[in-house]
JSON list of C-alpha atoms in Angstrom, two decimals:
[
{"chain": "E", "resi": 193, "resn": "MET", "atom": "CA", "xyz": [38.45, -27.65, 27.60]},
{"chain": "E", "resi": 194, "resn": "ALA", "atom": "CA", "xyz": [35.66, -30.10, 26.94]},
{"chain": "E", "resi": 195, "resn": "PRO", "atom": "CA", "xyz": [32.01, -29.30, 27.57]},
{"chain": "E", "resi": 196, "resn": "GLU", "atom": "CA", "xyz": [31.27, -29.91, 31.22]},
{"chain": "E", "resi": 197, "resn": "LEU", "atom": "CA", "xyz": [28.34, -31.44, 33.07]},
{"chain": "E", "resi": 198, "resn": "SER", "atom": "CA", "xyz": [28.09, -30.47, 36.69]},
{"chain": "E", "resi": 199, "resn": "GLY", "atom": "CA", "xyz": [25.42, -30.88, 39.31]},
{"chain": "E", "resi": 200, "resn": "GLY", "atom": "CA", "xyz": [23.30, -27.91, 40.27]},
{"chain": "E", "resi": 201, "resn": "ILE", "atom": "CA", "xyz": [22.54, -26.84, 43.81]},
{"chain": "E", "resi": 202, "resn": "GLY", "atom": "CA", "xyz": [22.00, -29.96, 45.85]},
{"chain": "E", "resi": 203, "resn": "GLY", "atom": "CA", "xyz": [22.65, -32.03, 42.72]},
{"chain": "E", "resi": 204, "resn": "ASP", "atom": "CA", "xyz": [19.02, -31.71, 41.60]},
{"chain": "E", "resi": 205, "resn": "ALA", "atom": "CA", "xyz": [19.74, -30.23, 38.20]},
{"chain": "E", "resi": 206, "resn": "ALA", "atom": "CA", "xyz": [22.49, -30.66, 35.65]},
{"chain": "E", "resi": 207, "resn": "ALA", "atom": "CA", "xyz": [24.16, -27.52, 34.33]},
{"chain": "E", "resi": 208, "resn": "LEU", "atom": "CA", "xyz": [25.73, -27.68, 30.90]},
{"chain": "E", "resi": 209, "resn": "ALA", "atom": "CA", "xyz": [28.60, -25.39, 29.92]},
{"chain": "E", "resi": 210, "resn": "LEU", "atom": "CA", "xyz": [29.61, -25.33, 26.26]},
{"chain": "E", "resi": 211, "resn": "LYS", "atom": "CA", "xyz": [32.77, -23.88, 24.74]},
{"chain": "E", "resi": 212, "resn": "ILE", "atom": "CA", "xyz": [32.35, -21.57, 21.75]},
{"chain": "E", "resi": 213, "resn": "LEU", "atom": "CA", "xyz": [35.06, -19.87, 19.68]},
{"chain": "E", "resi": 214, "resn": "VAL", "atom": "CA", "xyz": [34.62, -16.41, 18.17]},
{"chain": "E", "resi": 215, "resn": "ALA", "atom": "CA", "xyz": [36.98, -16.08, 15.21]},
{"chain": "E", "resi": 216, "resn": "GLY", "atom": "CA", "xyz": [37.54, -13.94, 12.14]},
{"chain": "E", "resi": 217, "resn": "GLY", "atom": "CA", "xyz": [39.90, -11.44, 10.61]},
{"chain": "E", "resi": 218, "resn": "PHE", "atom": "CA", "xyz": [41.74, -8.55, 12.20]},
{"chain": "E", "resi": 219, "resn": "GLY", "atom": "CA", "xyz": [39.43, -5.77, 13.41]},
{"chain": "E", "resi": 220, "resn": "VAL", "atom": "CA", "xyz": [36.18, -7.55, 12.56]},
{"chain": "E", "resi": 221, "resn": "GLY", "atom": "CA", "xyz": [34.58, -7.15, 16.00]},
{"chain": "E", "resi": 222, "resn": "LYS", "atom": "CA", "xyz": [35.43, -10.31, 17.96]},
{"chain": "E", "resi": 223, "resn": "THR", "atom": "CA", "xyz": [36.34, -8.49, 21.17]},
{"chain": "E", "resi": 224, "resn": "THR", "atom": "CA", "xyz": [33.28, -6.28, 20.77]},
{"chain": "E", "resi": 225, "resn": "LEU", "atom": "CA", "xyz": [30.94, -9.29, 20.40]},
{"chain": "E", "resi": 226, "resn": "VAL", "atom": "CA", "xyz": [32.35, -11.12, 23.43]},
{"chain": "E", "resi": 227, "resn": "GLY", "atom": "CA", "xyz": [32.12, -7.95, 25.51]},
{"chain": "E", "resi": 228, "resn": "ALA", "atom": "CA", "xyz": [28.57, -7.18, 24.38]},
{"chain": "E", "resi": 229, "resn": "VAL", "atom": "CA", "xyz": [27.09, -10.56, 25.29]},
{"chain": "E", "resi": 230, "resn": "SER", "atom": "CA", "xyz": [29.16, -11.55, 28.32]},
{"chain": "E", "resi": 231, "resn": "GLU", "atom": "CA", "xyz": [27.36, -11.45, 31.66]},
{"chain": "E", "resi": 232, "resn": "ILE", "atom": "CA", "xyz": [30.69, -11.24, 33.47]},
{"chain": "E", "resi": 233, "resn": "ARG", "atom": "CA", "xyz": [33.39, -8.68, 32.97]},
{"chain": "E", "resi": 234, "resn": "PRO", "atom": "CA", "xyz": [35.23, -10.16, 29.98]},
{"chain": "E", "resi": 235, "resn": "LEU", "atom": "CA", "xyz": [38.89, -11.12, 30.20]},
{"chain": "E", "resi": 236, "resn": "ARG", "atom": "CA", "xyz": [40.79, -9.31, 27.45]},
{"chain": "E", "resi": 237, "resn": "THR", "atom": "CA", "xyz": [44.38, -9.59, 26.30]},
{"chain": "E", "resi": 238, "resn": "GLU", "atom": "CA", "xyz": [44.61, -6.47, 24.20]},
{"chain": "E", "resi": 239, "resn": "GLU", "atom": "CA", "xyz": [47.75, -4.50, 23.46]},
{"chain": "E", "resi": 240, "resn": "GLN", "atom": "CA", "xyz": [48.28, -1.19, 21.71]},
{"chain": "E", "resi": 241, "resn": "LEU", "atom": "CA", "xyz": [49.10, -1.36, 18.03]},
{"chain": "E", "resi": 242, "resn": "SER", "atom": "CA", "xyz": [52.66, -0.22, 17.47]},
{"chain": "E", "resi": 243, "resn": "GLU", "atom": "CA", "xyz": [54.79, 1.01, 14.60]},
{"chain": "E", "resi": 244, "resn": "ALA", "atom": "CA", "xyz": [56.66, -2.29, 14.72]},
{"chain": "E", "resi": 245, "resn": "GLY", "atom": "CA", "xyz": [53.48, -4.11, 13.72]},
{"chain": "E", "resi": 246, "resn": "GLU", "atom": "CA", "xyz": [52.60, -1.87, 10.78]},
{"chain": "E", "resi": 247, "resn": "SER", "atom": "CA", "xyz": [54.40, -4.14, 8.33]},
{"chain": "E", "resi": 248, "resn": "VAL", "atom": "CA", "xyz": [52.38, -7.22, 9.38]},
{"chain": "E", "resi": 249, "resn": "ASP", "atom": "CA", "xyz": [48.99, -5.86, 10.51]},
{"chain": "E", "resi": 250, "resn": "ASP", "atom": "CA", "xyz": [46.77, -4.70, 7.67]},
{"chain": "E", "resi": 251, "resn": "THR", "atom": "CA", "xyz": [44.67, -1.92, 9.16]},
{"chain": "E", "resi": 252, "resn": "GLY", "atom": "CA", "xyz": [43.04, -0.96, 5.87]},
{"chain": "E", "resi": 253, "resn": "GLY", "atom": "CA", "xyz": [39.34, -0.40, 6.49]},
{"chain": "E", "resi": 254, "resn": "VAL", "atom": "CA", "xyz": [39.82, -0.31, 10.27]},
{"chain": "E", "resi": 255, "resn": "ASP", "atom": "CA", "xyz": [41.96, 2.81, 10.50]},
{"chain": "E", "resi": 256, "resn": "GLN", "atom": "CA", "xyz": [40.49, 3.82, 13.88]},
{"chain": "E", "resi": 257, "resn": "LYS", "atom": "CA", "xyz": [41.60, 0.57, 15.54]},
{"chain": "E", "resi": 258, "resn": "THR", "atom": "CA", "xyz": [44.25, 1.20, 18.21]},
{"chain": "E", "resi": 259, "resn": "THR", "atom": "CA", "xyz": [44.46, -2.16, 20.03]},
{"chain": "E", "resi": 260, "resn": "THR", "atom": "CA", "xyz": [44.67, -5.82, 19.10]},
{"chain": "E", "resi": 261, "resn": "THR", "atom": "CA", "xyz": [44.02, -9.14, 20.87]},
{"chain": "E", "resi": 262, "resn": "VAL", "atom": "CA", "xyz": [47.26, -11.04, 21.42]},
{"chain": "E", "resi": 263, "resn": "ALA", "atom": "CA", "xyz": [46.00, -14.20, 23.16]},
{"chain": "E", "resi": 264, "resn": "MET", "atom": "CA", "xyz": [42.24, -14.43, 23.61]},
{"chain": "E", "resi": 265, "resn": "ASP", "atom": "CA", "xyz": [39.10, -12.80, 24.93]},
{"chain": "E", "resi": 266, "resn": "PHE", "atom": "CA", "xyz": [36.95, -14.72, 27.40]},
{"chain": "E", "resi": 267, "resn": "GLY", "atom": "CA", "xyz": [33.34, -14.21, 28.41]},
{"chain": "E", "resi": 268, "resn": "ARG", "atom": "CA", "xyz": [30.32, -16.17, 29.61]},
{"chain": "E", "resi": 269, "resn": "ILE", "atom": "CA", "xyz": [26.64, -15.99, 28.82]},
{"chain": "E", "resi": 270, "resn": "THR", "atom": "CA", "xyz": [23.68, -17.98, 30.13]},
{"chain": "E", "resi": 271, "resn": "ILE", "atom": "CA", "xyz": [21.37, -18.87, 27.25]},
{"chain": "E", "resi": 272, "resn": "ARG", "atom": "CA", "xyz": [18.71, -20.40, 29.48]},
{"chain": "E", "resi": 273, "resn": "SER", "atom": "CA", "xyz": [18.51, -22.09, 32.86]},
{"chain": "E", "resi": 274, "resn": "GLY", "atom": "CA", "xyz": [21.07, -24.88, 32.92]},
{"chain": "E", "resi": 275, "resn": "LEU", "atom": "CA", "xyz": [22.85, -23.84, 29.70]},
{"chain": "E", "resi": 276, "resn": "SER", "atom": "CA", "xyz": [25.85, -21.51, 29.69]},
{"chain": "E", "resi": 277, "resn": "LEU", "atom": "CA", "xyz": [28.33, -20.71, 26.95]},
{"chain": "E", "resi": 278, "resn": "TYR", "atom": "CA", "xyz": [32.00, -20.00, 27.54]},
{"chain": "E", "resi": 279, "resn": "LEU", "atom": "CA", "xyz": [33.18, -17.68, 24.79]},
{"chain": "E", "resi": 280, "resn": "PHE", "atom": "CA", "xyz": [36.77, -17.62, 23.60]},
{"chain": "E", "resi": 281, "resn": "GLY", "atom": "CA", "xyz": [37.65, -14.85, 21.15]},
{"chain": "E", "resi": 282, "resn": "THR", "atom": "CA", "xyz": [40.65, -15.76, 19.02]},
{"chain": "E", "resi": 283, "resn": "PRO", "atom": "CA", "xyz": [43.36, -13.35, 17.85]},
{"chain": "E", "resi": 284, "resn": "GLY", "atom": "CA", "xyz": [42.91, -12.30, 14.23]},
{"chain": "E", "resi": 285, "resn": "GLN", "atom": "CA", "xyz": [46.47, -11.91, 12.99]},
{"chain": "E", "resi": 286, "resn": "ASP", "atom": "CA", "xyz": [48.27, -14.77, 11.27]},
{"chain": "E", "resi": 287, "resn": "ARG", "atom": "CA", "xyz": [51.21, -14.68, 13.68]},
{"chain": "E", "resi": 288, "resn": "PHE", "atom": "CA", "xyz": [48.94, -15.69, 16.60]},
{"chain": "E", "resi": 289, "resn": "TRP", "atom": "CA", "xyz": [47.24, -18.61, 14.88]},
{"chain": "E", "resi": 290, "resn": "PHE", "atom": "CA", "xyz": [49.35, -21.14, 16.77]},
{"chain": "E", "resi": 291, "resn": "LEU", "atom": "CA", "xyz": [46.94, -20.42, 19.65]},
{"chain": "E", "resi": 292, "resn": "TRP", "atom": "CA", "xyz": [43.91, -21.57, 17.66]},
{"chain": "E", "resi": 293, "resn": "ASP", "atom": "CA", "xyz": [44.66, -25.28, 18.04]},
{"chain": "E", "resi": 294, "resn": "GLU", "atom": "CA", "xyz": [44.76, -24.95, 21.83]},
{"chain": "E", "resi": 295, "resn": "LEU", "atom": "CA", "xyz": [41.63, -22.79, 21.97]},
{"chain": "E", "resi": 296, "resn": "SER", "atom": "CA", "xyz": [39.64, -25.12, 19.69]},
{"chain": "E", "resi": 297, "resn": "GLN", "atom": "CA", "xyz": [40.13, -28.20, 21.88]},
{"chain": "E", "resi": 298, "resn": "GLY", "atom": "CA", "xyz": [36.72, -29.33, 23.15]},
{"chain": "E", "resi": 299, "resn": "ALA", "atom": "CA", "xyz": [34.79, -26.58, 21.38]},
{"chain": "E", "resi": 300, "resn": "LEU", "atom": "CA", "xyz": [31.19, -27.27, 20.42]},
{"chain": "E", "resi": 301, "resn": "GLY", "atom": "CA", "xyz": [31.46, -24.85, 17.50]},
{"chain": "E", "resi": 302, "resn": "ALA", "atom": "CA", "xyz": [32.54, -21.42, 16.34]},
{"chain": "E", "resi": 303, "resn": "VAL", "atom": "CA", "xyz": [31.25, -18.07, 15.16]},
{"chain": "E", "resi": 304, "resn": "VAL", "atom": "CA", "xyz": [33.20, -16.65, 12.20]},
{"chain": "E", "resi": 305, "resn": "LEU", "atom": "CA", "xyz": [32.66, -12.91, 12.23]},
{"chain": "E", "resi": 306, "resn": "ALA", "atom": "CA", "xyz": [32.84, -11.32, 8.79]},
{"chain": "E", "resi": 307, "resn": "ASP", "atom": "CA", "xyz": [33.10, -7.76, 7.48]},
{"chain": "E", "resi": 308, "resn": "THR", "atom": "CA", "xyz": [31.81, -7.42, 3.90]},
{"chain": "E", "resi": 309, "resn": "ARG", "atom": "CA", "xyz": [34.36, -4.64, 3.28]},
{"chain": "E", "resi": 310, "resn": "ARG", "atom": "CA", "xyz": [37.16, -7.17, 3.95]},
{"chain": "E", "resi": 311, "resn": "LEU", "atom": "CA", "xyz": [35.43, -10.48, 3.23]},
{"chain": "E", "resi": 312, "resn": "GLU", "atom": "CA", "xyz": [38.66, -12.13, 2.12]},
{"chain": "E", "resi": 313, "resn": "ASP", "atom": "CA", "xyz": [39.89, -11.92, 5.74]},
{"chain": "E", "resi": 314, "resn": "SER", "atom": "CA", "xyz": [37.27, -14.55, 6.64]},
{"chain": "E", "resi": 315, "resn": "PHE", "atom": "CA", "xyz": [38.70, -17.29, 4.40]},
{"chain": "E", "resi": 316, "resn": "PRO", "atom": "CA", "xyz": [41.40, -18.52, 6.82]},
{"chain": "E", "resi": 317, "resn": "ALA", "atom": "CA", "xyz": [38.89, -18.99, 9.66]},
{"chain": "E", "resi": 318, "resn": "VAL", "atom": "CA", "xyz": [36.36, -20.69, 7.37]},
{"chain": "E", "resi": 319, "resn": "ASP", "atom": "CA", "xyz": [39.06, -23.04, 6.04]},
{"chain": "E", "resi": 320, "resn": "TYR", "atom": "CA", "xyz": [40.31, -23.78, 9.56]},
{"chain": "E", "resi": 321, "resn": "PHE", "atom": "CA", "xyz": [36.93, -24.92, 10.87]},
{"chain": "E", "resi": 322, "resn": "GLU", "atom": "CA", "xyz": [35.91, -26.74, 7.68]},
{"chain": "E", "resi": 323, "resn": "HIS", "atom": "CA", "xyz": [39.12, -28.81, 7.65]},
{"chain": "E", "resi": 324, "resn": "ARG", "atom": "CA", "xyz": [38.73, -29.72, 11.32]},
{"chain": "E", "resi": 325, "resn": "ARG", "atom": "CA", "xyz": [35.00, -30.42, 10.95]},
{"chain": "E", "resi": 326, "resn": "ILE", "atom": "CA", "xyz": [34.12, -27.96, 13.70]},
{"chain": "E", "resi": 327, "resn": "PRO", "atom": "CA", "xyz": [30.57, -26.66, 13.16]},
{"chain": "E", "resi": 328, "resn": "PHE", "atom": "CA", "xyz": [30.44, -22.90, 12.61]},
{"chain": "E", "resi": 329, "resn": "VAL", "atom": "CA", "xyz": [28.15, -20.10, 11.55]},
{"chain": "E", "resi": 330, "resn": "VAL", "atom": "CA", "xyz": [29.21, -16.99, 9.67]},
{"chain": "E", "resi": 331, "resn": "ALA", "atom": "CA", "xyz": [27.97, -13.82, 11.37]},
{"chain": "E", "resi": 332, "resn": "VAL", "atom": "CA", "xyz": [28.20, -10.74, 9.13]},
{"chain": "E", "resi": 333, "resn": "ASN", "atom": "CA", "xyz": [28.94, -7.76, 11.36]},
{"chain": "E", "resi": 334, "resn": "CYS", "atom": "CA", "xyz": [26.95, -4.94, 9.76]},
{"chain": "E", "resi": 335, "resn": "PHE", "atom": "CA", "xyz": [29.25, -1.93, 10.08]},
{"chain": "E", "resi": 336, "resn": "PRO", "atom": "CA", "xyz": [27.71, 1.52, 9.56]},
{"chain": "E", "resi": 337, "resn": "GLY", "atom": "CA", "xyz": [28.22, 2.69, 6.01]},
{"chain": "E", "resi": 338, "resn": "ALA", "atom": "CA", "xyz": [29.12, -0.74, 4.66]},
{"chain": "E", "resi": 339, "resn": "ARG", "atom": "CA", "xyz": [27.16, -2.10, 1.71]},
{"chain": "E", "resi": 340, "resn": "THR", "atom": "CA", "xyz": [24.56, -4.63, 2.76]},
{"chain": "E", "resi": 341, "resn": "TYR", "atom": "CA", "xyz": [24.67, -8.12, 1.26]},
{"chain": "E", "resi": 342, "resn": "GLY", "atom": "CA", "xyz": [22.21, -10.95, 1.76]},
{"chain": "E", "resi": 343, "resn": "ALA", "atom": "CA", "xyz": [23.11, -14.20, 3.50]},
{"chain": "E", "resi": 344, "resn": "HIS", "atom": "CA", "xyz": [23.01, -16.11, 0.21]},
{"chain": "E", "resi": 345, "resn": "GLU", "atom": "CA", "xyz": [25.44, -13.67, -1.43]},
{"chain": "E", "resi": 346, "resn": "VAL", "atom": "CA", "xyz": [27.89, -13.97, 1.46]},
{"chain": "E", "resi": 347, "resn": "SER", "atom": "CA", "xyz": [27.60, -17.77, 1.43]},
{"chain": "E", "resi": 348, "resn": "ARG", "atom": "CA", "xyz": [28.45, -17.87, -2.27]},
{"chain": "E", "resi": 349, "resn": "ALA", "atom": "CA", "xyz": [31.32, -15.40, -1.92]},
{"chain": "E", "resi": 350, "resn": "LEU", "atom": "CA", "xyz": [32.88, -17.50, 0.86]},
{"chain": "E", "resi": 351, "resn": "ASP", "atom": "CA", "xyz": [32.14, -20.77, -0.97]},
{"chain": "E", "resi": 352, "resn": "LEU", "atom": "CA", "xyz": [30.61, -22.24, 2.18]},
{"chain": "E", "resi": 353, "resn": "ASP", "atom": "CA", "xyz": [29.55, -25.86, 2.46]},
{"chain": "E", "resi": 354, "resn": "ARG", "atom": "CA", "xyz": [25.85, -26.27, 1.83]},
{"chain": "E", "resi": 355, "resn": "GLY", "atom": "CA", "xyz": [23.80, -25.67, 4.97]},
{"chain": "E", "resi": 356, "resn": "THR", "atom": "CA", "xyz": [26.38, -23.55, 6.80]},
{"chain": "E", "resi": 357, "resn": "PRO", "atom": "CA", "xyz": [24.30, -20.76, 8.37]},
{"chain": "E", "resi": 358, "resn": "VAL", "atom": "CA", "xyz": [24.99, -17.11, 7.56]},
{"chain": "E", "resi": 359, "resn": "VAL", "atom": "CA", "xyz": [23.38, -14.50, 9.81]},
{"chain": "E", "resi": 360, "resn": "LEU", "atom": "CA", "xyz": [23.50, -10.70, 9.89]},
{"chain": "E", "resi": 361, "resn": "CYS", "atom": "CA", "xyz": [24.33, -9.10, 13.22]},
{"chain": "E", "resi": 362, "resn": "ASP", "atom": "CA", "xyz": [25.50, -6.05, 15.10]},
{"chain": "E", "resi": 363, "resn": "ALA", "atom": "CA", "xyz": [28.42, -7.14, 17.30]},
{"chain": "E", "resi": 364, "resn": "ARG", "atom": "CA", "xyz": [27.76, -4.19, 19.63]},
{"chain": "E", "resi": 365, "resn": "ASP", "atom": "CA", "xyz": [24.22, -5.32, 20.44]},
{"chain": "E", "resi": 366, "resn": "ARG", "atom": "CA", "xyz": [23.69, -7.96, 23.14]},
{"chain": "E", "resi": 367, "resn": "ASP", "atom": "CA", "xyz": [20.43, -9.32, 21.74]},
{"chain": "E", "resi": 368, "resn": "SER", "atom": "CA", "xyz": [21.88, -9.55, 18.23]},
{"chain": "E", "resi": 369, "resn": "GLY", "atom": "CA", "xyz": [24.94, -11.39, 19.51]},
{"chain": "E", "resi": 370, "resn": "LYS", "atom": "CA", "xyz": [22.82, -13.73, 21.59]},
{"chain": "E", "resi": 371, "resn": "GLU", "atom": "CA", "xyz": [20.75, -14.66, 18.52]},
{"chain": "E", "resi": 372, "resn": "VAL", "atom": "CA", "xyz": [23.98, -15.57, 16.69]},
{"chain": "E", "resi": 373, "resn": "LEU", "atom": "CA", "xyz": [25.04, -17.82, 19.56]},
{"chain": "E", "resi": 374, "resn": "ILE", "atom": "CA", "xyz": [21.65, -19.52, 19.75]},
{"chain": "E", "resi": 375, "resn": "ARG", "atom": "CA", "xyz": [21.79, -20.19, 16.02]},
{"chain": "E", "resi": 376, "resn": "LEU", "atom": "CA", "xyz": [25.25, -21.73, 16.43]},
{"chain": "E", "resi": 377, "resn": "VAL", "atom": "CA", "xyz": [24.22, -23.99, 19.32]},
{"chain": "E", "resi": 378, "resn": "GLU", "atom": "CA", "xyz": [21.21, -25.24, 17.35]},
{"chain": "E", "resi": 379, "resn": "TYR", "atom": "CA", "xyz": [23.29, -25.87, 14.22]},
{"chain": "E", "resi": 380, "resn": "ALA", "atom": "CA", "xyz": [26.17, -27.52, 16.08]},
{"chain": "E", "resi": 381, "resn": "GLY", "atom": "CA", "xyz": [23.72, -29.72, 17.96]},
{"chain": "E", "resi": 382, "resn": "ARG", "atom": "CA", "xyz": [22.23, -30.96, 14.69]},
{"chain": "E", "resi": 383, "resn": "MET", "atom": "CA", "xyz": [25.68, -31.57, 13.20]},
{"chain": "E", "resi": 384, "resn": "HIS", "atom": "CA", "xyz": [26.96, -33.53, 16.21]},
{"chain": "E", "resi": 385, "resn": "THR", "atom": "CA", "xyz": [23.76, -35.59, 16.34]},
{"chain": "E", "resi": 386, "resn": "ALA", "atom": "CA", "xyz": [24.01, -36.42, 12.63]},
{"chain": "E", "resi": 387, "resn": "ARG", "atom": "CA", "xyz": [27.64, -37.50, 13.02]},
{"chain": "E", "resi": 388, "resn": "LEU", "atom": "CA", "xyz": [26.77, -39.67, 16.00]},
{"chain": "E", "resi": 389, "resn": "LEU", "atom": "CA", "xyz": [24.00, -41.37, 14.06]},
{"chain": "E", "resi": 390, "resn": "ASP", "atom": "CA", "xyz": [26.35, -41.90, 11.10]},
{"chain": "E", "resi": 391, "resn": "SER", "atom": "CA", "xyz": [28.96, -43.47, 13.35]},
{"chain": "E", "resi": 392, "resn": "VAL", "atom": "CA", "xyz": [26.52, -46.00, 14.86]},
{"chain": "E", "resi": 393, "resn": "GLY", "atom": "CA", "xyz": [24.71, -46.58, 11.56]}
]
């Protein structure tokens, strides 16, 4: 799904809709973030965790989690007049990663949600977007009781490319989530502009 340009009412104004992915490890808060910021009732594809999945789903650190996303979450948020974001939350488990290639088609960028208690779960998402040159920001979901780390510490721990933004957030809070998305749109815009200038230079 590529970003779309469509005429406004009467064709007077152009409305821009951008596709954003929300990725990260199992139980990091992707569904929560999409639900918190979406202005429409979010589409969710959650199923109950079962005994059959215990051998493949690592629930350490998220013992209270009872459901998991098996396809995607979808929501929409208007950042300002004429600019909307379509949010696609990806499934966190390895066995559903075949969906990522489809979901990432036409995406402006991605938010990689991270939990400092399970930071290693963020590496696959970071690697995925770095290898495909999809701009992304790392949003550290500040869980209650978790040790607080600064953005620079998280950046070093994840070995991020220089300039990749790291922001602290609360995935349950709409304003916090919106700030993350604004930061991503700004960063992705700069990255795409720089690449365009490189290609014509």
